[in-house]
Amino acid sequence: MNRNHFFSTLGISAGMIFMAPVLSSCSKSIADTSSGGTNTTPVDFTLDLTSPTYAALNTIGGSIVKDNIIIARTSAGVYVALTSICSHQQYNPIAFESANGRFHCPNHGSNFGIDGSVINGPATSPLKKYNTTLSGTSLRVFA
Ligand code: FES
């Protein structure tokens, strides 16, 4: 192996070593951005509201967290699903405050409307909202 061949080989290896963490970071960043700093997998699940696990959703003002999504019953037959991960510094989970009609992050005090919009910071980005469909006692949550 001559000198040029040695350095050529070393350069490619070093480049790959230095680029791996950068590419990994980019990938994570892109995933976080696309999901509002939340889930990276497609969201589509159905809750059986007769299950004791989801009993809180049978009461107006009740909420549960599943798969980094907070689902709240905001009024009769109306359910709201938002990411449970705060858009500020990713505190998880945020909480539903029925009395105030908002979602609250206890970490730094950001509040969000039931549509996920920022009421007050320090968060500046809204929470990602998911669709909900109630069919009998089955509540589907999906992107
Ligand atoms: S992490 Fe939620 S307000 Fe800072």
mmCIF file of C-alpha atoms and ligand atoms in Angstrom:
data_model
loop_
_atom_site.group_PDB
_atom_site.id
_atom_site.type_symbol
_atom_site.label_atom_id
_atom_site.label_comp_id
_atom_site.label_asym_id
_atom_site.label_seq_id
_atom_site.Cartn_x
_atom_site.Cartn_y
_atom_site.Cartn_z
ATOM 1 C CA MET A 1 0.000 0.000 0.000
ATOM 2 C CA ASN A 2 1.471 3.340 -1.018
ATOM 3 C CA ARG A 3 1.004 6.600 0.918
ATOM 4 C CA ASN A 4 -1.763 7.975 -1.314
ATOM 5 C CA HIS A 5 -3.747 4.803 -1.088
ATOM 6 C CA PHE A 6 -3.314 4.722 2.714
ATOM 7 C CA PHE A 7 -4.524 8.304 3.234
ATOM 8 C CA SER A 8 -7.308 7.849 0.738
ATOM 9 C CA THR A 9 -8.559 4.868 2.668
ATOM 10 C CA LEU A 10 -8.120 6.651 6.006
ATOM 11 C CA GLY A 11 -9.959 9.743 4.723
ATOM 12 C CA ILE A 12 -12.994 7.754 3.727
ATOM 13 C CA SER A 13 -13.071 5.925 7.037
ATOM 14 C CA ALA A 14 -12.624 9.084 9.088
ATOM 15 C CA GLY A 15 -15.290 10.821 7.066
ATOM 16 C CA MET A 16 -17.727 8.054 7.693
ATOM 17 C CA ILE A 17 -16.926 8.081 11.415
ATOM 18 C CA PHE A 18 -17.493 11.836 11.680
ATOM 19 C CA MET A 19 -20.606 11.832 9.516
ATOM 20 C CA ALA A 20 -22.448 9.026 11.298
ATOM 21 C CA PRO A 21 -23.456 11.060 14.367
ATOM 22 C CA VAL A 22 -24.311 14.060 12.193
ATOM 23 C CA LEU A 23 -26.586 12.019 9.959
ATOM 24 C CA SER A 24 -28.120 10.392 12.984
ATOM 25 C CA SER A 25 -28.826 13.815 14.514
ATOM 26 C CA CYS A 26 -30.356 15.082 11.301
ATOM 27 C CA SER A 27 -32.623 12.103 11.103
ATOM 28 C CA LYS A 28 -33.846 12.581 14.657
ATOM 29 C CA SER A 29 -34.301 16.298 14.167
ATOM 30 C CA ILE A 30 -36.346 15.814 11.042
ATOM 31 C CA ALA A 31 -38.507 13.225 12.751
ATOM 32 C CA ASP A 32 -39.051 15.496 15.745
ATOM 33 C CA THR A 33 -39.964 18.457 13.577
ATOM 34 C CA SER A 34 -42.413 16.542 11.438
ATOM 35 C CA SER A 35 -44.322 15.348 14.437
ATOM 36 C CA GLY A 36 -44.228 18.537 16.445
ATOM 37 C CA GLY A 37 -41.596 17.058 18.692
ATOM 38 C CA THR A 38 -43.680 13.995 19.319
ATOM 39 C CA ASN A 39 -44.410 10.648 17.879
ATOM 40 C CA THR A 40 -42.539 9.370 14.858
ATOM 41 C CA THR A 41 -44.841 6.477 13.995
ATOM 42 C CA PRO A 42 -48.232 6.788 12.337
ATOM 43 C CA VAL A 43 -50.997 7.240 14.887
ATOM 44 C CA ASP A 44 -54.125 5.146 14.491
ATOM 45 C CA PHE A 45 -55.621 3.297 17.410
ATOM 46 C CA THR A 46 -59.042 2.654 18.886
ATOM 47 C CA LEU A 47 -59.978 2.766 22.542
ATOM 48 C CA ASP A 48 -62.719 0.621 24.014
ATOM 49 C CA LEU A 49 -64.461 3.072 26.325
ATOM 50 C CA THR A 50 -66.053 0.211 28.258
ATOM 51 C CA SER A 51 -62.578 -0.810 29.435
ATOM 52 C CA PRO A 52 -61.695 0.256 32.999
ATOM 53 C CA THR A 53 -58.375 1.470 31.589
ATOM 54 C CA TYR A 54 -60.176 4.302 29.805
ATOM 55 C CA ALA A 55 -62.902 4.926 32.392
ATOM 56 C CA ALA A 56 -61.731 8.529 32.837
ATOM 57 C CA LEU A 57 -62.985 9.251 29.326
ATOM 58 C CA ASN A 58 -66.548 8.487 30.367
ATOM 59 C CA THR A 59 -66.600 11.678 32.432
ATOM 60 C CA ILE A 60 -66.551 15.186 31.018
ATOM 61 C CA GLY A 61 -63.180 16.646 31.967
ATOM 62 C CA GLY A 62 -61.520 13.254 32.182
ATOM 63 C CA SER A 63 -58.363 12.409 30.289
ATOM 64 C CA ILE A 64 -55.887 9.625 29.703
ATOM 65 C CA VAL A 65 -52.471 9.385 28.081
ATOM 66 C CA LYS A 66 -51.663 6.642 25.607
ATOM 67 C CA ASP A 67 -48.661 6.387 23.314
ATOM 68 C CA ASN A 68 -47.606 9.993 24.008
ATOM 69 C CA ILE A 69 -51.060 11.317 23.179
ATOM 70 C CA ILE A 70 -53.368 12.903 25.720
ATOM 71 C CA ILE A 71 -57.025 12.265 25.041
ATOM 72 C CA ALA A 72 -59.547 14.389 26.906
ATOM 73 C CA ARG A 73 -63.312 14.443 27.000
ATOM 74 C CA THR A 74 -64.039 18.136 26.758
ATOM 75 C CA SER A 75 -67.827 17.957 26.627
ATOM 76 C CA ALA A 76 -70.598 15.441 25.988
ATOM 77 C CA GLY A 77 -69.446 13.225 23.140
ATOM 78 C CA VAL A 78 -66.512 15.470 22.287
ATOM 79 C CA TYR A 79 -62.976 14.157 22.578
ATOM 80 C CA VAL A 80 -59.735 15.998 21.904
ATOM 81 C CA ALA A 81 -56.428 14.271 21.229
ATOM 82 C CA LEU A 82 -53.127 16.140 21.326
ATOM 83 C CA THR A 83 -49.550 15.096 21.699
ATOM 84 C CA SER A 84 -48.766 14.791 25.403
ATOM 85 C CA ILE A 85 -45.226 16.030 24.785
ATOM 86 C CA CYS A 86 -44.758 19.735 25.367
ATOM 87 C CA SER A 87 -43.501 21.676 22.379
ATOM 88 C CA HIS A 88 -41.222 23.734 24.613
ATOM 89 C CA GLN A 89 -38.757 21.258 26.106
ATOM 90 C CA GLN A 90 -40.586 17.981 25.524
ATOM 91 C CA TYR A 91 -41.915 17.529 29.069
ATOM 92 C CA ASN A 92 -44.276 14.567 29.078
ATOM 93 C CA PRO A 93 -47.103 14.365 29.857
ATOM 94 C CA ILE A 94 -48.908 17.638 29.792
ATOM 95 C CA ALA A 95 -52.236 17.664 31.660
ATOM 96 C CA PHE A 96 -55.798 18.551 30.749
ATOM 97 C CA GLU A 97 -57.300 21.200 33.022
ATOM 98 C CA SER A 98 -61.010 20.845 32.565
ATOM 99 C CA ALA A 99 -61.899 23.787 34.802
ATOM 100 C CA ASN A 100 -59.804 26.095 32.625
ATOM 101 C CA GLY A 101 -60.554 24.389 29.320
ATOM 102 C CA ARG A 102 -56.902 24.049 28.446
ATOM 103 C CA PHE A 103 -53.876 21.812 28.484
ATOM 104 C CA HIS A 104 -51.130 22.707 30.915
ATOM 105 C CA CYS A 105 -47.446 21.869 31.062
ATOM 106 C CA PRO A 106 -46.310 21.840 34.682
ATOM 107 C CA ASN A 107 -42.651 22.044 33.723
ATOM 108 C CA HIS A 108 -42.515 25.762 32.849
ATOM 109 C CA GLY A 109 -46.179 26.734 32.819
ATOM 110 C CA SER A 110 -47.121 26.814 29.159
ATOM 111 C CA ASN A 111 -50.820 26.518 28.425
ATOM 112 C CA PHE A 112 -52.473 25.304 25.243
ATOM 113 C CA GLY A 113 -56.010 25.560 23.942
ATOM 114 C CA ILE A 114 -58.089 22.520 23.117
ATOM 115 C CA ASP A 115 -57.012 22.981 19.503
ATOM 116 C CA GLY A 116 -53.368 22.725 20.600
ATOM 117 C CA SER A 117 -52.620 26.410 20.049
ATOM 118 C CA VAL A 118 -50.346 28.234 22.467
ATOM 119 C CA ILE A 119 -52.215 30.325 25.043
ATOM 120 C CA ASN A 120 -49.078 31.353 26.847
ATOM 121 C CA GLY A 121 -45.428 30.374 26.769
ATOM 122 C CA PRO A 122 -42.659 29.847 27.119
ATOM 123 C CA ALA A 123 -43.779 27.390 24.423
ATOM 124 C CA THR A 124 -44.079 29.072 21.040
ATOM 125 C CA SER A 125 -45.239 26.129 18.948
ATOM 126 C CA PRO A 126 -48.636 24.452 19.108
ATOM 127 C CA LEU A 127 -49.220 20.871 20.136
ATOM 128 C CA LYS A 128 -49.963 18.465 17.331
ATOM 129 C CA LYS A 129 -53.632 17.589 17.224
ATOM 130 C CA TYR A 130 -55.041 14.239 16.182
ATOM 131 C CA ASN A 131 -58.446 13.338 14.828
ATOM 132 C CA THR A 132 -60.988 11.490 16.920
ATOM 133 C CA THR A 133 -64.095 9.607 15.869
ATOM 134 C CA LEU A 134 -66.572 8.121 18.313
ATOM 135 C CA SER A 135 -68.541 5.118 17.157
ATOM 136 C CA GLY A 136 -70.654 3.648 19.918
ATOM 137 C CA THR A 137 -68.162 2.939 22.675
ATOM 138 C CA SER A 138 -65.147 2.888 20.376
ATOM 139 C CA LEU A 139 -63.018 5.985 20.148
ATOM 140 C CA ARG A 140 -60.621 6.070 17.226
ATOM 141 C CA VAL A 141 -57.594 8.363 17.423
ATOM 142 C CA PHE A 142 -55.712 8.919 14.193
ATOM 143 C CA ALA A 143 -53.504 11.328 12.286
HETATM 144 S S1 FES B 1 -41.395 21.920 28.859
HETATM 145 FE FE1 FES B 1 -43.460 22.564 28.811
HETATM 146 S S2 FES B 1 -43.362 24.675 29.222
HETATM 147 FE FE2 FES B 1 -41.299 24.040 29.217
#
